Coordinates of C-alpha atoms and ligand atoms in Angstrom, one line a residue:
X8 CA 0.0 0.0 0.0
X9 CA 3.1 2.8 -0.1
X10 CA 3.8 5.3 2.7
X11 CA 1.0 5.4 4.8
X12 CA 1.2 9.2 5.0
X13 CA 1.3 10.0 1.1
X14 CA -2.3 9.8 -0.9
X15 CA -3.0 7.4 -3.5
X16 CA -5.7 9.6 -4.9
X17 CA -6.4 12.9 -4.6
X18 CA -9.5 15.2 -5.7
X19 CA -8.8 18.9 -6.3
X20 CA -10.0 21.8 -7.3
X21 CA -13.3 21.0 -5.8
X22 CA -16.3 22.3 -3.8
X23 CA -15.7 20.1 -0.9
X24 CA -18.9 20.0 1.3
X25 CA -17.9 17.6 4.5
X26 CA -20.4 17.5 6.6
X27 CA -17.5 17.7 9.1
X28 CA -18.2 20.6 11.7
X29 CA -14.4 20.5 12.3
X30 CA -13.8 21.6 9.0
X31 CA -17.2 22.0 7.1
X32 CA -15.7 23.4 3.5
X33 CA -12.5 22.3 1.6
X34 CA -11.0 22.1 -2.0
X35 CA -9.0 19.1 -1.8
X36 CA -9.2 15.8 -0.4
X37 CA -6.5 13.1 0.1
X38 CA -7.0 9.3 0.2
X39 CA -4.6 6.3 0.9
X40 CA -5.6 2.8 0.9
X41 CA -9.5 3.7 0.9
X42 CA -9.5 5.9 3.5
X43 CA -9.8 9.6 4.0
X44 CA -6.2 10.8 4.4
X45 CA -6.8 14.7 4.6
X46 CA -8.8 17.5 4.0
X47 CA -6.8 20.7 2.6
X48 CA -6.9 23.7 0.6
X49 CA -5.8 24.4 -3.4
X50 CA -2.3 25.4 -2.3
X51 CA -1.4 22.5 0.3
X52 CA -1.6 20.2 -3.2
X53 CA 2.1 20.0 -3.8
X54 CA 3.3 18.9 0.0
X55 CA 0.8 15.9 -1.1
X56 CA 1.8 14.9 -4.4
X57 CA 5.7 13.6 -3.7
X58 CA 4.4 9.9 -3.8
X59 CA 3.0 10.8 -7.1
X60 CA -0.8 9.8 -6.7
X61 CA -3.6 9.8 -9.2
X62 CA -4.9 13.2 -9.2
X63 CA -8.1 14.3 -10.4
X64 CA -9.0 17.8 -11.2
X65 CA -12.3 18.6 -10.0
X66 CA -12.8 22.1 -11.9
X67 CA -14.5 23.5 -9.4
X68 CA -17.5 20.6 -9.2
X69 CA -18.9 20.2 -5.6
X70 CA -18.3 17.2 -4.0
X71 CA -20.3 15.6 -0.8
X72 CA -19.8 12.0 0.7
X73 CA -21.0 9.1 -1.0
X74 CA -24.9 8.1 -0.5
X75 CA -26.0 5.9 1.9
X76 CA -29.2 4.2 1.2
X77 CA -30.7 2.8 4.6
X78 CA -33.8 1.3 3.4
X79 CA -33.8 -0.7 -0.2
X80 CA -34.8 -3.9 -1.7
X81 CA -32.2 -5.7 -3.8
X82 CA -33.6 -8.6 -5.0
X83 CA -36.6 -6.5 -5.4
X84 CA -34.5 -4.0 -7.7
X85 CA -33.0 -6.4 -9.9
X86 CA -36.0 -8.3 -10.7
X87 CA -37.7 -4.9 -11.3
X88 CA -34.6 -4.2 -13.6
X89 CA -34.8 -7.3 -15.9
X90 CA -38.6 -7.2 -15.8
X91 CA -41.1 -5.5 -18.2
X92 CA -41.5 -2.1 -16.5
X93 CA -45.4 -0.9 -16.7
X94 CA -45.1 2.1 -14.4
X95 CA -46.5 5.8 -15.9
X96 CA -42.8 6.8 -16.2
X97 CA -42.7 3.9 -19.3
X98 CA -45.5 5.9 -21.2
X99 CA -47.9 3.4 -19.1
X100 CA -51.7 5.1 -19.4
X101 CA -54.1 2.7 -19.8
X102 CA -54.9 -1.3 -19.3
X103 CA -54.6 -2.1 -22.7
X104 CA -51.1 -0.3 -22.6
X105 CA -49.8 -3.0 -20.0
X106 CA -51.7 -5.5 -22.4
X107 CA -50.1 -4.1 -25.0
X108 CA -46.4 -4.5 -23.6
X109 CA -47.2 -8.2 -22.4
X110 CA -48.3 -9.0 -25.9
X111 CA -45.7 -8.0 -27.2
X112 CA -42.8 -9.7 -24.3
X113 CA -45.1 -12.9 -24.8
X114 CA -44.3 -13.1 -28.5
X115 CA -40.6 -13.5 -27.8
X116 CA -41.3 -16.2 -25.0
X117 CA -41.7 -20.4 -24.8
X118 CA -45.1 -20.8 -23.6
X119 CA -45.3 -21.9 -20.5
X120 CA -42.8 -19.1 -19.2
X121 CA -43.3 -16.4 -16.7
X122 CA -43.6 -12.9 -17.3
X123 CA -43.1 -10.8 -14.6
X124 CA -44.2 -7.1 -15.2
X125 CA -44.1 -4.5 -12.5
X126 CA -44.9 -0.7 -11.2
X127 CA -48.2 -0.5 -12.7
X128 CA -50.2 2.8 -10.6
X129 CA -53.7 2.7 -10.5
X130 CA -54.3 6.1 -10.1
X131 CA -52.4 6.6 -13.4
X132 CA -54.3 4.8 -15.5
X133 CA -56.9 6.0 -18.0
X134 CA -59.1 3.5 -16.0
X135 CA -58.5 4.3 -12.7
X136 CA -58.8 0.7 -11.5
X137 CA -56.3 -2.2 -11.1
X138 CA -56.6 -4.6 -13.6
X139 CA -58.3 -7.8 -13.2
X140 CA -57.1 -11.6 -14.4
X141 CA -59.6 -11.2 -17.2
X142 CA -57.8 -7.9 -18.3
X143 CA -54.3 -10.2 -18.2
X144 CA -55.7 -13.1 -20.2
X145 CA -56.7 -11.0 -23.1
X146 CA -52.6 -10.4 -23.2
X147 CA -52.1 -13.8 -23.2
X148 CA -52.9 -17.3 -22.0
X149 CA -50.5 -19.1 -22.8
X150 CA -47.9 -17.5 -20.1
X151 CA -48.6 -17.2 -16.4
X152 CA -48.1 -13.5 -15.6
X153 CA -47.1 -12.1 -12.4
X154 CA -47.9 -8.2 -12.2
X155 CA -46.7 -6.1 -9.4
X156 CA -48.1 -2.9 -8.2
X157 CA -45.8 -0.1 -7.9
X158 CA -45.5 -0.6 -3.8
X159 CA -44.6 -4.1 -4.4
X160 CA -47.6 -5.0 -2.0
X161 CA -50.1 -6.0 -4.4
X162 CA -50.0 -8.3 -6.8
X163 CA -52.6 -8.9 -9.7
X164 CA -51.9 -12.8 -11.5
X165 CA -53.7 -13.5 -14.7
X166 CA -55.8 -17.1 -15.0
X167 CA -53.1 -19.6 -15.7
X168 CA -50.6 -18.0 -12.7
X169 CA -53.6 -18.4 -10.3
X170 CA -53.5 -22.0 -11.4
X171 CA -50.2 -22.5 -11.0
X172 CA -50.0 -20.8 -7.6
X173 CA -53.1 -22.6 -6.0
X174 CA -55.5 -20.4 -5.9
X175 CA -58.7 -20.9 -6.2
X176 CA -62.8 -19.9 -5.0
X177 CA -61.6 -22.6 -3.0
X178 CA -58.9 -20.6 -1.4
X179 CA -58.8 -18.9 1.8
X180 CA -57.0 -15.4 2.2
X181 CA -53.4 -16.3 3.9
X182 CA -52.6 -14.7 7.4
X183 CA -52.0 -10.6 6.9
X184 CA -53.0 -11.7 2.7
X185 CA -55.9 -10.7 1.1
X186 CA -57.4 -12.3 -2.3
X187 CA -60.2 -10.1 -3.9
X188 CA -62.8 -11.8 -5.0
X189 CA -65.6 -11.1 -7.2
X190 CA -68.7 -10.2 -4.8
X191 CA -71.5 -12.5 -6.7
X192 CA -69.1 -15.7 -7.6
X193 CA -66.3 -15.3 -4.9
X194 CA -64.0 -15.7 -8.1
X195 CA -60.3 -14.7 -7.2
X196 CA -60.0 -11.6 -9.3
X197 CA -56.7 -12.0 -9.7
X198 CA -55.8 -8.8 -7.5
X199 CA -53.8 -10.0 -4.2
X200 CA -53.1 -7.6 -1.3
X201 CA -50.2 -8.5 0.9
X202 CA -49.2 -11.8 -0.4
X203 CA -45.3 -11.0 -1.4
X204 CA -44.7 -14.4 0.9
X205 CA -47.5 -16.3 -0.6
X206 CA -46.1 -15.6 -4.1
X207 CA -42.4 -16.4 -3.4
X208 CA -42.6 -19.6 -2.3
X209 CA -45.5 -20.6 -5.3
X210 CA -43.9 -18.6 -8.0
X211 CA -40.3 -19.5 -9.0
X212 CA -38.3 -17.3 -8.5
X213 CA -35.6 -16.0 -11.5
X214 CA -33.1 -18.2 -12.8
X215 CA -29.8 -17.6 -11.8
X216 CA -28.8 -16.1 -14.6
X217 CA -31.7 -13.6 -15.1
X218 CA -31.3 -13.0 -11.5
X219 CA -27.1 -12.1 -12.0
X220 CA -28.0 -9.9 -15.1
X221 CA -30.6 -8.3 -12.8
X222 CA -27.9 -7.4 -10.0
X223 CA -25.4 -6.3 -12.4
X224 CA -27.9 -3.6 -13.8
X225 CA -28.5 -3.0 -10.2
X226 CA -25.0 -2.4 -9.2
X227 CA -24.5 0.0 -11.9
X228 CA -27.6 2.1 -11.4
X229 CA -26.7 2.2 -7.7
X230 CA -22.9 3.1 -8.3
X231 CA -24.4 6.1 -11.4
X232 CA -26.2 7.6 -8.4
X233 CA -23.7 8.1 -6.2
X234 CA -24.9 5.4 -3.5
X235 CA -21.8 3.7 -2.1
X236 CA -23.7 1.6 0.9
X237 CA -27.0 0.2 1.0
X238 CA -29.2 -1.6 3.7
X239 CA -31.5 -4.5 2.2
X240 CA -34.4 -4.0 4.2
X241 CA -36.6 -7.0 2.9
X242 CA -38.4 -9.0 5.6
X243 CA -37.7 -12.1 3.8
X244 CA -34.0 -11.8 4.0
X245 CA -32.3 -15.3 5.5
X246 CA -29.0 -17.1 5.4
X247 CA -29.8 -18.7 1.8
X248 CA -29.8 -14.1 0.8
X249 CA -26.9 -14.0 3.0
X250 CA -25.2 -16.3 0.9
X251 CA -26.1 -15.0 -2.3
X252 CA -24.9 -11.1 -1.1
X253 CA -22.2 -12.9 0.0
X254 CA -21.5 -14.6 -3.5
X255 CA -22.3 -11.4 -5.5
X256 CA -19.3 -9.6 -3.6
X257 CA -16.9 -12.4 -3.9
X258 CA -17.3 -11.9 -7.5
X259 CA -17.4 -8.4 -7.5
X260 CA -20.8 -8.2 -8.6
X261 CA -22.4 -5.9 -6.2
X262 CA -19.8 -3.1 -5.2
X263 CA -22.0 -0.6 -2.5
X264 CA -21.1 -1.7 0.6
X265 CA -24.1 -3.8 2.3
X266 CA -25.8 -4.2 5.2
X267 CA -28.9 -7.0 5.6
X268 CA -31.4 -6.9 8.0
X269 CA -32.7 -10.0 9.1
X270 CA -36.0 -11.1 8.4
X271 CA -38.1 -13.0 11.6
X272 CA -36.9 -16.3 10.4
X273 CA -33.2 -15.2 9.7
X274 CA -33.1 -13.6 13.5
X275 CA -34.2 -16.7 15.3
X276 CA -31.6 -19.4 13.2
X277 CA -29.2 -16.7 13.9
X278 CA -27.1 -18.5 16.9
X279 CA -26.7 -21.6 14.1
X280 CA -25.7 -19.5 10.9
X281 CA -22.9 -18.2 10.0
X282 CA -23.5 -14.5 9.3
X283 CA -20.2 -13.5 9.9
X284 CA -19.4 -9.7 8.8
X285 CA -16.7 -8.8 6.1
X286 CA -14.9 -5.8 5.6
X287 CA -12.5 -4.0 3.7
X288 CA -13.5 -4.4 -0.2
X289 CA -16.1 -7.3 0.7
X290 CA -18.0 -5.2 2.9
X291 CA -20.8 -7.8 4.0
X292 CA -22.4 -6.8 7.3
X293 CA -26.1 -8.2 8.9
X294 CA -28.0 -5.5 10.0
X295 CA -31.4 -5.1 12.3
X296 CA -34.2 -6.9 12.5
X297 CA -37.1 -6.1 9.9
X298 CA -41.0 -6.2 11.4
X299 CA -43.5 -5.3 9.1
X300 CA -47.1 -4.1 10.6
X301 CA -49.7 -3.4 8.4
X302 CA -53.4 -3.1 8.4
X303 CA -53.9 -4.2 5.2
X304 CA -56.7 -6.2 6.3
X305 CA -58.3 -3.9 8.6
X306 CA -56.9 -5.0 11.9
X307 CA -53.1 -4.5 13.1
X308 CA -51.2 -7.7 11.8
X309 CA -48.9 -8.9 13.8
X310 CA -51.2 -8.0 17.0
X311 CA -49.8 -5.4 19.3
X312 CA -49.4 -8.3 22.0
X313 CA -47.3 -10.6 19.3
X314 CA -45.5 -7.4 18.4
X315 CA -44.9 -6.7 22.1
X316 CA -43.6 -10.0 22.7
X317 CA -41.4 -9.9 19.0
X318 CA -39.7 -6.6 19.7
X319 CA -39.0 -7.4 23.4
X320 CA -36.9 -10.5 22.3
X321 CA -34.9 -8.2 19.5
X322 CA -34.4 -6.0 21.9
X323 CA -33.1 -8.1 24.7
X324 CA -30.7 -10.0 21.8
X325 CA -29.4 -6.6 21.8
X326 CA -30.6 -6.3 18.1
X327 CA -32.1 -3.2 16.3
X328 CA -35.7 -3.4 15.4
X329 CA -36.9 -2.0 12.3
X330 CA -40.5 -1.8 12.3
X331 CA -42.2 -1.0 8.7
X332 CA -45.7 1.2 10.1
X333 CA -46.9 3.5 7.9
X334 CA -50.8 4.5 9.5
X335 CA -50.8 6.3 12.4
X336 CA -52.1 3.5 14.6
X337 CA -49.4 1.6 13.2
X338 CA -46.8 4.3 14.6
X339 CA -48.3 4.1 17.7
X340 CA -48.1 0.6 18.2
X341 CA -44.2 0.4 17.3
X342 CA -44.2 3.3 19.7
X343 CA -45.7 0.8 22.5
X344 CA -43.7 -2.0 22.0
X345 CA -40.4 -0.5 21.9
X346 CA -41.8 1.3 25.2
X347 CA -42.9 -1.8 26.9
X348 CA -38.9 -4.0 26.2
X349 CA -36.9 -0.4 27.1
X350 CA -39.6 -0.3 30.8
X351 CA -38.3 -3.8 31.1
X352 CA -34.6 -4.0 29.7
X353 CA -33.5 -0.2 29.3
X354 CA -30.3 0.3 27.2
X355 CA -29.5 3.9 25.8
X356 CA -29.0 4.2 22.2
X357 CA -30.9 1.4 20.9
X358 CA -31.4 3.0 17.4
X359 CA -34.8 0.8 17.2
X360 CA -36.3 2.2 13.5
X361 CA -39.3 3.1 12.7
X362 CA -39.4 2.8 8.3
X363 CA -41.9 5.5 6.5
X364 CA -43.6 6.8 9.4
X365 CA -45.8 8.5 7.3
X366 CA -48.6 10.0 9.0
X367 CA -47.1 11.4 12.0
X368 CA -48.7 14.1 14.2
X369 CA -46.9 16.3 16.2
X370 CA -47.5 14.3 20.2
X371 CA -46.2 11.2 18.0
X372 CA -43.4 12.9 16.9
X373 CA -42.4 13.8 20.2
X374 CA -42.7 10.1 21.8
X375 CA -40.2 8.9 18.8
X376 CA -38.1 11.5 20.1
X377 CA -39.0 11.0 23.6
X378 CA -38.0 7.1 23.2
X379 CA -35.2 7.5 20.8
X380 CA -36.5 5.9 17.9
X381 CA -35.0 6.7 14.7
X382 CA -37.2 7.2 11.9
X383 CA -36.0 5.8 8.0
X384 CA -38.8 7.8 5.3
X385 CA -39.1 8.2 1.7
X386 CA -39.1 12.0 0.3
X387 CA -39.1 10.9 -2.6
X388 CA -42.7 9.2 -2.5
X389 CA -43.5 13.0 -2.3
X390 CA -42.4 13.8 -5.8
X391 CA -43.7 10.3 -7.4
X392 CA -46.4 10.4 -5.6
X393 CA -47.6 13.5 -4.6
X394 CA -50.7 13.8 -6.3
X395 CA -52.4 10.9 -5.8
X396 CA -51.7 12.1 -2.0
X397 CA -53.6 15.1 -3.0
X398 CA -56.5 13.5 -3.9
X399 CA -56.2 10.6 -2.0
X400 CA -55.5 10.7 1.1
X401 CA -58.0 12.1 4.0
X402 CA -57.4 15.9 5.1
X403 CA -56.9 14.7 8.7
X404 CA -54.0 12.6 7.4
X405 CA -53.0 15.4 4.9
X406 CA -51.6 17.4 7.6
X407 CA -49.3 15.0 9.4
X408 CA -47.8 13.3 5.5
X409 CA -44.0 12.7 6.2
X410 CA -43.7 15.8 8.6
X411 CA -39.5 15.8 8.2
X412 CA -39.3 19.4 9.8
X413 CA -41.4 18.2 12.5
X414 CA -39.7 15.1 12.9
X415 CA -36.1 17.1 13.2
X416 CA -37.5 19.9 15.1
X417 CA -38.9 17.4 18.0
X418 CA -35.3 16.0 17.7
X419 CA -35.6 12.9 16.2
X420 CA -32.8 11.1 14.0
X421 CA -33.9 11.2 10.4
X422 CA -32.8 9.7 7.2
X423 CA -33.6 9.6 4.2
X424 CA -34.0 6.6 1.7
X425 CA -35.6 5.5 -1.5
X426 CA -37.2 1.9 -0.7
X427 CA -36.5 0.9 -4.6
X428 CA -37.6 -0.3 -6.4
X429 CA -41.1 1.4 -4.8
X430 CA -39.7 4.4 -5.2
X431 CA -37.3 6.1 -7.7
X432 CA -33.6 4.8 -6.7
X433 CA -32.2 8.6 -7.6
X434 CA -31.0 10.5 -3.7
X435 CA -31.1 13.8 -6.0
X436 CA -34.5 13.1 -6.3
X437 CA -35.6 12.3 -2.3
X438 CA -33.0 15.6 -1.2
X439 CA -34.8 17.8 -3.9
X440 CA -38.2 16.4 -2.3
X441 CA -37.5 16.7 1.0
X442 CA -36.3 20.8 1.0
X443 CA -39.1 21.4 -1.9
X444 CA -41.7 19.1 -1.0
X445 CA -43.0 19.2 -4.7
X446 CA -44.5 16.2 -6.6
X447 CA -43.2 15.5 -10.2
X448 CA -46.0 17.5 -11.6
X449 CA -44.8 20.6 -9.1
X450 CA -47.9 20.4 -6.5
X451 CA -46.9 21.6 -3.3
X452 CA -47.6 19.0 -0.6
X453 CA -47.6 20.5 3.2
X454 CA -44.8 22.9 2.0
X455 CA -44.3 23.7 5.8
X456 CA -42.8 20.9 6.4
X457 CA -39.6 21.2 3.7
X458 CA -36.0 21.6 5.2
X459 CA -32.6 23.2 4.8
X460 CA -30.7 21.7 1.7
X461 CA -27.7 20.8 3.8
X462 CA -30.0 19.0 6.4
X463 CA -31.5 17.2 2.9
X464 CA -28.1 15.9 2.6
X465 CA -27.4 14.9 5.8
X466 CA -30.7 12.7 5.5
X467 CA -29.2 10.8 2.8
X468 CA -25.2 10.7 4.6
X469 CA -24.9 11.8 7.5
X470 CA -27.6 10.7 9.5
X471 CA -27.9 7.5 7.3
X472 CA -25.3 6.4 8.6
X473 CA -26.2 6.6 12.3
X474 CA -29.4 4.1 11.4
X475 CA -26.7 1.6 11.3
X476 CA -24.1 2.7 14.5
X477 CA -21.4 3.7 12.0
X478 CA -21.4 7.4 11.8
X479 CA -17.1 7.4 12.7
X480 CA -16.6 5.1 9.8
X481 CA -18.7 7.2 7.0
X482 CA -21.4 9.8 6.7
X483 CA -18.9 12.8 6.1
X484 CA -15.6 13.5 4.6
X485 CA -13.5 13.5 7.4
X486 CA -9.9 12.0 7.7
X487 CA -9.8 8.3 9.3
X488 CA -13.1 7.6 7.6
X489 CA -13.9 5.6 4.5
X490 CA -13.1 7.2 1.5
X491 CA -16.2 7.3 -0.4
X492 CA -17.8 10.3 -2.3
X493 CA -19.4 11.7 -5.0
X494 CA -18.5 14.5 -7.8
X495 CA -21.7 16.0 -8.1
X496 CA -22.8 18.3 -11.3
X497 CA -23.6 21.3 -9.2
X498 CA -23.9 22.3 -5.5
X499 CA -27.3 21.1 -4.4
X500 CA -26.8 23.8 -0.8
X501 CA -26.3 26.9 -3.6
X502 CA -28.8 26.1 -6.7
X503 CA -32.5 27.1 -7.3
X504 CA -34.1 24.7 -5.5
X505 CA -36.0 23.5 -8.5
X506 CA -32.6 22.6 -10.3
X507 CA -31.6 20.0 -7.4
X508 CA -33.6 17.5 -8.9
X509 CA -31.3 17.4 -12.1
X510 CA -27.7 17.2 -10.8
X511 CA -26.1 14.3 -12.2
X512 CA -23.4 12.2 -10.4
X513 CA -19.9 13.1 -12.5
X514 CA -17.7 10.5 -10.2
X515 CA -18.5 7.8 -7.7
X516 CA -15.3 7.0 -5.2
X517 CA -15.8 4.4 -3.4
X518 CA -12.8 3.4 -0.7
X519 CA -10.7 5.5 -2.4
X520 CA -11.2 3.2 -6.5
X521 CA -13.2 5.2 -8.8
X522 CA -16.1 2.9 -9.6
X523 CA -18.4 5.5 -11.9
X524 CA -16.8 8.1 -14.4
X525 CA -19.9 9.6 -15.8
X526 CA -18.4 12.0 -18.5
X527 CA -14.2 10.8 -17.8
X528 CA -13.3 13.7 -15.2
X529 CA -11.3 11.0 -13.9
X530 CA -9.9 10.3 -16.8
X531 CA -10.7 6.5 -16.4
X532 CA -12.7 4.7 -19.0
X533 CA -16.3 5.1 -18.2
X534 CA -18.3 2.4 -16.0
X535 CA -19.6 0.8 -19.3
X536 CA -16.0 0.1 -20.8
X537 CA -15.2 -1.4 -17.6
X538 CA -18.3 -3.4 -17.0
Ligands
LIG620 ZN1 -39.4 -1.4 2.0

């Protein structure tokens, strides 16, 4: 590795933002052996360059640390990545649109196989309706077709998938599942609420190499935006995942430095598998333990006493938990439970999560705070989503929509994530929601509640990086810390605020190797070249 006090790399010329409070703005940085060397001015460049390092000339670009991702779904991403995408963003408007794009996948395909199609919105289409089995068989028969709503928590199959999968008039709905059913035959409609689990142990999953193609489209979307660590925060995460991310970095497939959260399942074989945590380029690392409540079916699912009991044994393993509640009574009830293990076991600085918290009101706020709960949301569902929120969702509701200033302000951790593939992957995007609190069509949604840029940042860095207890080793550019970091097209703390959205990742660093080159500031051939 050289003389541990000369640079491999250095980045000059820059806009340094460092989220450091020792040293907040800089034009150089210095990295040896992946790690953050220095932090310096223009002129200290030539005491720095005697070991003769790499040395890129920023031209004046801003540059912040390297995205962390806390909440994502990886599996999720890549199959979303290698299936047929029939979101609104894909010129999606109607049923027969998504008809039209199966017809046409189906043409290419052996009968018999699947065809998985995803991100359909409702609320986008010219029918304003989700569409039905009958819609799906008039795309084809012949192929059983899985089609995922754009929250991944629905799923509409068409005739021969139900089938395939089991279900039937015959059928009753699956705990926390729902199957619609048409109200004079009790026919399955085809439409399934909440049966993600259901599905992935009756639908097979991708083939290896689908499913390697997938992740390699993943890792370079992830590494083109600037994220250089994500947490997988899928609840069905288990050794055989483990495994497989452990696989993927082996063979450099999946570069971002990861962290898995364990699903239930996962957490209790724990003390038998081998989860064991990697570091350096390998960076492999298991993570809290994921809980998802919902009300899909009217009533809180897991009950508040089996969530009592679930988070109380988490706790006491002296693991995170990471409780998915999105409703208000949802909220409350994480709220409860981690109140009821702390009253029995106290330990300071738990970092228990609470992911989306989206419809907060201020007393709520304050118990989070009050208990220490740290909260992982999705800005970004603002600016995708915004104006079905408008319409949709209930005035009383309205007013407590992902209340980030309020959230801060009460003095609770924050950060910011995208949950891709349900939302859009892009940080640029969640920042620029989170200070402007504008949907893609530019309605304002509870404007009140939009924060300071540099706070936007922090969300997606900074305090990212606390969700997972590792705020010395990243989060800012600071010297001892990870060297990873981002060249960003323009300084997201100085522009409009309605240009944030469009700044473009130049350069990904990530430990000190370039691993994106976006236009060849760093002089390396670009990402695709390499790939
Ligand atoms: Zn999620």
């Amino acid at each position: 590795m050289g003389d541990p006090t000369l640079p491999d790399l250095i980045l000059s010329n820059a806009n340094i933002i460092t989220l450091d409070p020792l040293r907040p703005q800089a034009e150089v940085v210095a990295i040896h052996g992946g790690k953050i060397l220095s932090v310096g001015q223009n002129r200290e460049l030539k005491n720095l360059t005697c070991g003769n390092p790499k040395i890129i000339d920023c031209r004046g670009k801003t540059i912040i640390p390297g995205f962390i991702d806390p909440h994502v779904h990886l599996h999720s991403l890549a199959e979303s990545l290698v299936a047929v995408n029939v979101g609104p963003q894909n010129n999606v408007r109607s049923i027969s649109d998504i008809q039209n794009k199966i017809r046409q996948v189906s043409q290419e395909l052996p009968s018999g196989s699947w065809i998985r199609c995803g991100g359909y919105n409702e609320f986008y289409l010219k029918e304003k309706r989700h569409p039905t089995r009958w819609d799906l068989d008039l795309a084809t028969s012949m192929h059983p077709i899985k089609l995922t709503h754009r929250t991944g928590h629905a799923h509409v199959l068409n005739s021969l998938a139900l089938k395939l999968t089991g279900i039937s008039k015959e059928t009753s709905d699956p705990k926390g599942g729902l199957i619609d059913r048409d109200i004079r035959t009790g026919e399955p409609t085809g439409l399934l609420y909440g049966m993600g689990d259901f599905l992935s142990q009756s639908v097979p999953p991708l083939d290896s190499h689908q499913l390697e193609h997938g992740i390699k489209l993943a890792n370079r979307e992830l590494l083109s935006l600037g994220i250089t660590s994500i947490q997988d925060a899928s609840s069905r995460n288990d050794i055989e995942r483990w495994k497989l991310f452990e696989r993927w970095k082996a063979q450099g497939r999946l570069e971002p430095r990861v962290c898995m959260m364990l699903g239930i399942k996962a957490f209790k074989d724990y003390p038998k598998d081998d989860f064991s945590v990697k570091r350096g380029k390998d960076y492999l690392r298991p993570g809290g333990v994921k809980i998802i409540l919902d009300e899909t079916t009217g009533r809180l699912n897991p009950t508040q006493a089996e969530l009592n009991e679930l988070v109380s044994v988490i706790h006491q393993s002296g693991f995170q938990a990471v409780i998915h509640a999105i409703e208000e009574t949802s909220i409350q009830a994480a709220c409860t439970a981690i109140e009821c293990a702390l009253q029995s076991s106290p330990r300071s600085d738990h970092r228990h999560r609470i992911e989306h918290c989206s419809v907060c009101p201020p007393p709520l706020s304050k118990q989070l705070a009050s208990l220490g709960i740290m909260v992982v949301t999705q800005p970004s569902f603002i600016y995708a989503n915004g104006d079905r929120y408008l319409e949709t969702v209930p005035r009383l509701q309205l007013k407590h929509l992902y209340p980030i200033a309020t959230l801060m302000e009460n003095g609770v951790h924050v950060a910011g994530s995208s949950d891709c593939p349900i939302g859009p992957a892009n940080p640029m995007i969640g920042i620029y929601s989170a200070i402007s609190r504008r949907s893609e069509t530019g309605k304002a949604v509870l404007v009140k509640q939009g924060i300071m840029p540099l706070d936007a940042v922090r969300m997606y860095t900074e305090y990212a990086a606390r969700t997972t207890f590792e705020e010395k080793v990243k989060g800012s550019i600071t010297p001892g810390k990870v060297a990873d970091l981002v060249v960003l097209s323009g300084d997201p703390t100085r522009l409009p605020t309605d240009e944030i959205k469009n700044i473009q990742v130049e350069v990904t660093v990530l430990s000190g190797q370039v691993v994106w080159d976006k236009s060849g500031l760093a002089h390396n051939p670009p990402f695709e070249v390499r790939g």
